[in-house]
Amino acid sequence: MNLIVAQTVIPDFGGGENSCVRQNKGFCWNWVQDNWSDVLWPAVKQHVALTAIAVVIGFVIAFALALLAHRRRRLEAPTTVITGVLYTIPSLALFQILVGFSFLGLNRLTVEIALVSYTLLILFRNTLAGLRSVPTEVREAAEGMGLTRRQVLMKVELPLALPAVFAGLRVATVTVISLATVAAFIDDEGLGSPIFRAIQSNVFKTELFAAGGLAVALALFADGALVLIQRLLTPWARRQRA
Amino acid sequence: MKPVLNGFPWITDNLSLVFDKTGVHLLIAVLALMISIVIAVPVGVWLGHVHRGGFAAINVSNVGRALPSLAVIAILIGVIGLGRNTLIVALVVLAVPVILTNAYVAIDTVDRDVVDAARGMGLRERQILTHVELPLSLPLLFAGIRTAAVFVVATVPLGALTGTDGGLGDIIANQASYRLEGVVGAAICVAVLALLVDGLFAAIQRAVTPRGLRGQIDFAAVQTAAAGNPQEEGTP
C-alpha cells in the first residue's frame, strides 16, 4: 500500500492537445469541465454518502448512549473513556488496523466503522451536556405540572438540549468530511480519491485544486446547512436574541 | 486479531526505527506548533485586549475547524509543491484558528471590572495586559494551544500520504514494508504520543494558572472555547 511509487511514471494528465493540462501550470478550467460528470461530481456524491451514513449511524448510537447515561450517571465515565480512546487513534492508523481484521477489507464497511467511531465521543458528550444543562427549576416545574418522565424528556429536556446537540453534529460532520478524504487511501472513493490520484500523477495541480476545493466547500456548506436547520428547529432562541 | 496484538512486541523489536520516526514526527509537529503560536497568540491577545474583531475571530475558528486536513494539504501542494515545508504550512493553517480564537476569547472574557480596577489604580495599558489580563486568561489560552498540539501530532502522518515525511506515518502508510504489526505498532505510538502531548500541555496549563483560579477550573472540560455552545456565537 505504498502510494508514492508513481513518481517515475511519464506524466500524462490526459489532456490530449490541451496545453494547459499538459504543462500543468495552474488551474485549467476545461479539465474541470471535461471531468466534472465522470470524475468530480461522482466523487462529491460518494463523499456525501460516506459522510451521511457515518453521521446518522454515529448519532443514533451516541444519542442512545447519552440518554442512558442521563438516566444512570455511572455509565458516563466508561462511555467517555471508550469513545475517547477511539477518538484518539489516528485516522490513518485506525483504517489500517480495521483492514487487518479478516472479516473486513478495503471497502466501504471498513471506512464507515472508522468514521462512526470518530463521531461517538463528540455526539455523546454534547448530547449529554445539553441534557444536563437544562435548569433544575425548569425540570421541576414540568414535573409539578404533572408531566411524566418521558414527557419531560420529549417536551422539555430534548428541545432545550438541541443547541448543544447541533453543536456536536456540526463538529462531527466536518470531522467526518475531513476523515472521509483520508479514507480514500483504503477505499478508492470520495474526494480523497482524485486528490491521491493527482499526487501520484506527478502532482497534477488542477485536480488537486478542484478536489481539495470541493472538499473544503462541502465542509463549509454542511456546517452552514446545520446552522440553518438548527435555527429552524429552535425559533425561541432567535426570538430571545432579537 | 493476532497481527493487531502483535503491534506491541513489534515496537520493542524495532525500537531504533520507532525512535527515528518519532524524532522526525516531533520535529515537524514542534515546528508547526511554534510557528502557529508565534502567529496566532499575539493577534488573538491584541484583538481580545481591544475587544475588537470578535465576530471575525469566532468565524475564523468555525471555518478553520471545518477545513478538511487532506484538502488543505492538497491545495497547498498545488501552490507550493511536494515537500516537508508544504506539510508544515498546512499544519500551521489548520492550527492557527484554534489558537487564535482561544487567545481572543480568553482575553476578551476577562472580567471587565477587574480591568477597570487596574486602570483606576493607574496601571498602563501594557501593564494591564501583562499583569492582569494575561495571567487571568492563561488557562483558556493554553487550552487552545493544547487542542492544536494534539491535532498537529495526529495530523503529521498525513505527510506520508502526500509525498513527504510523515514521521510515524511513514510506517503506518507503508504496510507493504512493515506489515500489519508495524502499522499497528506505529499507530499505537502516534496515539500514545498524542496522549503524552495532551498530558504535557494539561500540566503546563495547570502550572501557569494563577493560584487564585485553581480549583475553579475543570481542566478536563476546558478544552476549546470555540467548540462550546453555538448559542454564544456572535455575541462576544
XYZ file of C-alpha atoms in Angstrom:
478
model
C 0.000 0.000 0.000
C 2.671 2.470 -0.834
C 1.091 5.243 -2.822
C 4.186 7.233 -3.528
C 5.696 4.889 -6.064
C 4.423 6.517 -9.220
C 6.892 9.381 -9.368
C 8.797 7.845 -12.254
C 5.722 7.418 -14.454
C 5.801 9.629 -17.529
C 3.410 12.471 -16.844
C 0.173 12.007 -18.687
C -2.550 14.269 -17.478
C -4.940 13.019 -20.104
C -5.388 16.400 -21.644
C -4.613 15.456 -25.236
C -3.693 18.540 -27.165
C -4.732 20.796 -24.359
C -1.613 22.744 -23.483
C -2.837 23.991 -20.092
C -3.306 20.471 -18.792
C -0.138 19.213 -20.494
C 2.004 21.932 -18.985
C 0.378 21.572 -15.566
C 0.785 25.275 -14.972
C -2.058 26.053 -12.666
C -5.789 25.737 -12.751
C -7.297 24.537 -16.028
C -10.992 25.208 -16.250
C -11.502 22.978 -19.266
C -10.139 19.951 -17.436
C -12.717 20.553 -14.725
C -15.456 20.898 -17.354
C -14.321 17.738 -19.153
C -14.067 15.687 -15.981
C -16.917 17.115 -13.948
C -19.537 14.491 -14.762
C -17.191 11.483 -14.816
C -14.734 12.254 -12.008
C -15.555 15.160 -9.736
C -19.330 15.017 -9.337
C -19.400 11.244 -8.627
C -16.666 11.823 -6.019
C -18.761 14.533 -4.364
C -21.787 12.230 -4.277
C -19.745 9.388 -2.782
C -18.324 11.773 -0.213
C -21.788 12.960 0.801
C -22.982 9.353 1.085
C -19.960 8.308 3.187
C -20.483 11.282 5.491
C -24.260 10.993 5.815
C -24.161 7.280 6.657
C -21.452 7.771 9.287
C -23.105 10.769 10.962
C -26.581 9.187 11.047
C -25.364 5.863 12.487
C -22.997 7.641 14.887
C -25.797 9.921 16.031
C -28.211 7.052 16.680
C -25.614 5.194 18.788
C -24.333 8.268 20.652
C -27.832 9.581 21.282
C -28.947 6.274 22.794
C -25.808 6.168 24.953
C -26.373 9.758 26.084
C -29.991 9.045 27.076
C -28.812 6.021 29.077
C -26.043 7.999 30.763
C -28.514 10.784 31.503
C -30.626 8.300 33.495
C -27.678 6.480 35.044
C -24.731 8.669 35.879
C -22.497 5.643 36.414
C -22.462 4.981 32.674
C -20.946 8.345 31.803
C -17.318 7.742 32.774
C -16.840 4.386 31.000
C -18.579 5.623 27.841
C -16.436 8.758 27.771
C -13.252 6.731 28.220
C -14.072 4.181 25.493
C -15.252 6.735 22.924
C -12.317 8.952 23.928
C -9.801 6.221 23.124
C -11.498 5.582 19.759
C -11.285 9.312 19.072
C -7.569 9.446 19.896
C -6.417 6.724 17.483
C -5.035 8.477 14.385
C -7.412 8.010 11.459
C -4.833 6.608 9.085
C -3.897 4.013 11.690
C -7.472 3.049 12.521
C -8.262 2.460 8.845
C -5.233 0.197 8.559
C -5.908 -1.665 11.789
C -9.501 -2.370 10.747
C -8.308 -3.688 7.391
C -6.262 -6.196 9.412
C -9.369 -7.890 10.728
C -10.191 -10.792 8.450
C -13.897 -10.046 8.083
C -13.192 -6.517 6.877
C -11.317 -5.444 3.805
C -10.531 -2.479 1.601
C -14.155 -1.445 1.328
C -16.804 0.995 2.443
C -17.841 -1.026 5.501
C -14.348 -0.681 6.995
C -14.336 3.055 6.307
C -17.769 3.558 7.835
C -16.832 1.699 11.024
C -13.851 4.015 11.459
C -15.836 7.160 10.618
C -18.665 6.239 13.007
C -16.177 5.631 15.807
C -14.884 9.196 15.434
C -18.352 10.742 15.784
C -19.241 8.939 19.023
C -17.259 10.996 21.548
C -18.320 14.367 20.127
C -22.005 13.483 19.795
C -22.208 11.670 23.123
C -20.522 14.429 25.098
C -22.534 17.218 23.513
C -25.907 15.483 23.794
C -25.279 14.648 27.435
C -24.052 18.183 28.179
C -27.201 19.544 26.544
C -29.473 17.338 28.644
C -27.539 18.235 31.793
C -27.706 21.963 31.027
C -31.476 22.053 31.493
C -32.049 24.105 34.679
C -33.390 22.100 37.622
C -36.222 24.613 38.135
C -37.435 24.036 34.598
C -37.406 20.268 35.069
C -39.149 20.557 38.436
C -41.759 22.918 37.014
C -42.521 20.375 34.282
C -42.784 17.587 36.843
C -45.001 19.800 39.003
C -47.326 20.307 36.054
C -47.827 16.547 36.073
C -45.659 15.568 33.111
C -44.378 12.011 33.170
C -40.652 11.325 32.957
C -40.990 10.509 29.285
C -42.906 13.736 28.602
C -40.313 15.774 30.489
C -37.632 14.275 28.256
C -39.504 14.709 24.992
C -41.120 18.097 25.593
C -38.676 19.886 27.866
C -35.205 18.380 28.056
C -34.622 17.413 24.429
C -35.802 20.706 22.904
C -33.633 22.645 25.343
C -30.688 20.360 24.556
C -30.984 20.960 20.807
C -28.372 23.759 20.536
C -25.732 21.590 22.225
C -26.752 18.570 20.132
C -26.378 20.636 16.976
C -23.018 21.971 18.088
C -21.950 18.332 18.317
C -23.480 17.461 14.951
C -21.588 20.310 13.297
C -18.224 19.243 14.693
C -18.933 15.574 13.949
C -19.995 16.295 10.361
C -16.978 18.428 9.423
C -14.695 15.899 11.151
C -16.176 13.050 9.113
C -15.911 15.038 5.870
C -12.231 15.590 6.650
C -11.539 11.957 7.570
C -13.505 10.628 4.600
C -10.935 12.237 2.279
C -8.184 10.267 4.053
C -10.339 7.129 3.761
C -9.737 7.054 0.008
C -6.372 5.590 0.962
C -8.054 2.258 1.702
C -11.351 2.560 -0.194
C -10.992 4.348 -3.505
C -13.988 6.675 -3.422
C -14.938 10.159 -2.316
C -12.978 13.362 -2.860
C -9.779 11.877 -1.458
C -9.594 9.625 -4.479
C -8.893 12.365 -7.069
C -6.504 14.021 -4.580
C -4.368 10.886 -4.221
C -4.529 10.269 -7.974
C -3.356 13.825 -8.669
C -0.400 13.459 -6.289
C 0.581 10.181 -7.937
C 0.357 11.516 -11.485
C 3.246 13.909 -10.921
C 1.274 16.411 -8.850
C -1.460 17.411 -11.268
C -2.396 20.833 -9.937
C -5.815 21.306 -11.493
C -7.141 18.105 -9.958
C -5.591 18.987 -6.564
C -7.217 22.425 -6.565
C -10.561 21.125 -7.830
C -10.896 18.154 -5.476
C -9.396 19.995 -2.484
C -11.599 22.999 -3.142
C -14.695 20.824 -3.426
C -13.893 19.121 -0.108
C -13.474 22.493 1.608
C -16.693 23.774 0.007
C -18.575 20.659 1.056
C -17.442 21.038 4.673
C -18.379 24.718 4.828
C -21.716 24.013 3.119
C -22.567 21.193 5.538
C -21.600 23.350 8.527
C -23.758 26.225 7.276
C -26.694 23.939 6.477
C -26.663 22.547 10.017
C -26.699 26.083 11.439
C -29.764 26.861 9.316
C -31.563 23.667 10.372
C -30.825 24.474 13.995
C -32.275 27.975 13.598
C -35.438 26.496 12.119
C -35.760 23.946 14.917
C -35.143 26.396 17.754
C -37.137 29.525 16.852
C -37.293 30.545 20.529
C -33.522 31.006 20.659
C -33.689 33.521 17.820
C -36.537 35.411 19.448
C -34.551 35.689 22.667
C -31.547 37.076 20.833
C -33.631 39.661 18.961
C -6.857 -10.146 15.635
C -3.398 -11.626 16.090
C -1.448 -9.112 13.972
C -3.276 -6.370 15.861
C -1.962 -7.659 19.192
C 1.478 -8.177 17.693
C 1.802 -4.407 17.367
C 3.156 -4.172 20.910
C 6.066 -6.617 20.567
C 6.817 -5.037 17.168
C 7.550 -1.728 18.917
C 10.087 -3.279 21.281
C 11.670 -5.245 18.409
C 12.103 -2.113 16.273
C 12.988 0.476 18.870
C 15.612 2.344 16.836
C 13.271 2.725 13.850
C 10.475 3.871 16.157
C 12.792 6.424 17.791
C 13.939 7.731 14.406
C 10.432 8.185 13.090
C 9.192 9.636 16.385
C 12.012 12.180 16.203
C 11.001 13.330 12.723
C 7.361 13.294 13.815
C 8.065 15.517 16.806
C 10.338 17.814 14.805
C 7.612 18.522 12.250
C 4.940 18.865 14.951
C 7.024 21.200 17.137
C 7.998 23.415 14.185
C 4.387 23.715 13.024
C 3.157 24.402 16.543
C 5.819 27.037 17.278
C 5.048 28.916 14.045
C 1.306 28.738 14.787
C 1.798 30.084 18.309
C 4.007 32.945 17.105
C 1.356 33.946 14.557
C -1.851 33.305 16.476
C -1.196 34.294 20.091
C -0.160 37.944 19.558
C -3.023 38.588 17.133
C -5.601 36.906 19.364
C -4.320 38.605 22.513
C -4.275 42.026 20.899
C -7.775 41.648 19.424
C -9.029 40.456 22.799
C -7.373 43.368 24.592
C -9.029 45.969 22.389
C -12.266 43.908 22.322
C -12.456 44.096 18.569
C -12.968 41.600 15.777
C -14.892 39.152 17.927
C -17.221 38.223 15.115
C -14.257 37.603 12.817
C -12.387 35.612 15.476
C -15.345 33.264 16.024
C -15.891 32.844 12.286
C -12.227 32.190 11.595
C -12.392 29.420 14.146
C -15.561 27.919 12.669
C -14.144 27.945 9.157
C -10.787 26.663 10.385
C -12.429 23.825 12.245
C -14.378 22.816 9.142
C -11.364 22.673 6.798
C -10.586 19.064 5.804
C -6.864 18.493 6.541
C -6.102 16.462 3.431
C -7.862 19.013 1.211
C -5.762 21.818 2.695
C -2.579 19.808 2.136
C -3.692 19.033 -1.450
C -4.354 22.675 -2.287
C -1.026 23.738 -0.768
C 0.801 21.051 -2.750
C -0.703 22.666 -5.844
C 0.624 26.051 -4.727
C 3.996 25.194 -3.137
C 4.729 21.698 -4.426
C 5.565 18.461 -2.636
C 7.754 18.593 0.436
C 8.061 18.873 4.168
C 7.513 22.636 4.102
C 4.122 22.146 2.466
C 3.081 19.842 5.285
C 4.274 22.338 7.902
C 2.439 25.224 6.211
C -0.737 23.110 6.070
C -0.445 22.254 9.762
C 0.005 25.947 10.573
C -3.068 26.869 8.507
C -5.090 24.287 10.417
C -3.711 25.068 13.892
C -3.779 28.887 13.825
C -7.595 29.304 14.009
C -7.881 27.169 17.165
C -5.108 29.039 18.976
C -6.190 32.471 17.758
C -9.821 32.115 18.751
C -8.958 30.718 22.166
C -6.471 33.518 22.797
C -9.079 36.072 21.751
C -11.863 34.596 23.869
C -9.502 34.151 26.828
C -8.525 37.828 26.924
C -11.893 39.177 25.842
C -13.758 37.392 28.650
C -11.519 38.612 31.481
C -13.809 40.356 33.993
C -14.118 43.984 32.836
C -14.460 45.177 36.436
C -11.028 43.764 37.224
C -9.544 45.556 34.217
C -11.285 48.809 35.189
C -9.985 48.452 38.744
C -6.454 48.010 37.389
C -6.869 51.061 35.184
C -8.186 53.012 38.178
C -5.097 52.029 40.160
C -3.047 53.728 37.463
C -1.691 50.752 35.543
C -0.670 51.472 31.982
C -2.299 49.591 29.096
C 0.776 47.401 28.715
C 0.765 46.629 32.433
C -2.940 45.818 32.361
C -2.226 43.333 29.589
C 0.819 41.694 31.187
C -0.167 41.887 34.867
C -3.931 41.414 34.772
C -5.371 40.111 31.526
C -2.669 37.619 30.538
C -2.386 35.819 33.904
C -6.161 35.524 34.166
C -6.513 34.219 30.614
C -3.629 31.728 30.575
C -5.714 28.614 31.338
C -8.008 29.172 28.359
C -5.161 30.335 26.129
C -3.258 27.132 26.872
C -6.409 25.101 26.268
C -6.278 26.305 22.657
C -2.581 25.502 22.299
C -3.219 22.085 23.820
C -6.008 21.267 21.372
C -3.838 22.449 18.482
C -0.850 20.406 19.697
C -2.841 17.172 19.835
C -4.321 17.922 16.425
C -0.895 18.581 14.889
C 0.634 15.385 16.317
C -2.296 13.368 14.968
C -2.139 15.009 11.527
C 1.607 14.747 10.792
C 1.135 11.151 9.488
C -0.833 12.551 6.529
C 2.528 13.727 5.206
C 3.295 10.116 4.346
C 0.277 10.016 2.018
C 1.187 13.271 0.353
C 4.702 12.619 -0.792
C 6.828 13.785 2.129
C 7.972 12.673 5.603
C 5.110 11.749 7.843
C 7.134 10.735 10.903
C 5.474 7.623 12.283
C 3.018 7.931 9.403
C 5.758 6.614 7.090
C 5.339 3.282 8.839
C 1.547 3.459 9.060
C 1.172 4.179 5.342
C 3.613 1.513 4.244
C 2.043 -1.794 5.100
C 3.937 -3.441 2.246
C 7.274 -2.976 4.050
C 6.307 -3.066 7.707
C 3.321 -5.448 7.607
C 0.285 -5.032 9.788
C 2.290 -5.455 13.009
C 4.356 -2.414 12.112
C 1.298 -0.400 11.094
C -0.421 -1.210 14.378
C 2.744 -0.584 16.387
C 3.275 2.823 14.789
C -0.412 3.642 15.238
C -0.104 2.858 18.939
C 2.955 5.126 19.096
C 1.061 8.040 17.495
C -1.873 7.565 19.855
C 0.451 7.464 22.866
C 2.344 10.493 21.564
C -0.934 12.421 21.226
C -1.932 11.455 24.763
C 1.504 12.432 26.126
C 1.365 15.821 24.388
C -2.146 16.352 25.762
C -0.934 15.462 29.257
C 2.139 17.674 28.960
C 0.078 20.688 27.957
C -2.531 19.926 30.631
C 0.322 20.049 33.179
C 1.631 23.332 31.729
C -1.918 24.681 31.772
C -2.220 23.820 35.450
C 1.210 25.269 36.267
C 0.525 28.639 34.631
C -2.889 29.045 36.254
C -2.748 31.742 38.954
C -3.233 30.248 42.413
C -6.477 32.123 42.913
C -8.059 30.473 39.900
C -7.019 26.911 40.692
C -9.859 24.704 41.745
C -12.331 26.864 39.882
C -11.450 25.338 36.566
C -12.377 21.874 35.408
C -9.334 21.165 33.260
C -10.851 18.141 31.586
C -13.805 20.213 30.443
C -11.957 23.357 29.390
C -10.610 22.271 26.049
C -11.644 24.699 23.411
C -13.595 27.842 23.966
C -14.982 27.858 20.473
C -16.080 24.227 20.499
C -18.645 25.076 23.128
C -22.151 26.215 22.551
C -23.069 27.849 19.230
C -25.707 29.825 21.097
C -22.913 32.073 22.228
C -21.719 32.717 18.718
C -21.678 36.259 17.503
C -22.181 37.643 20.979
C -18.602 38.069 22.133
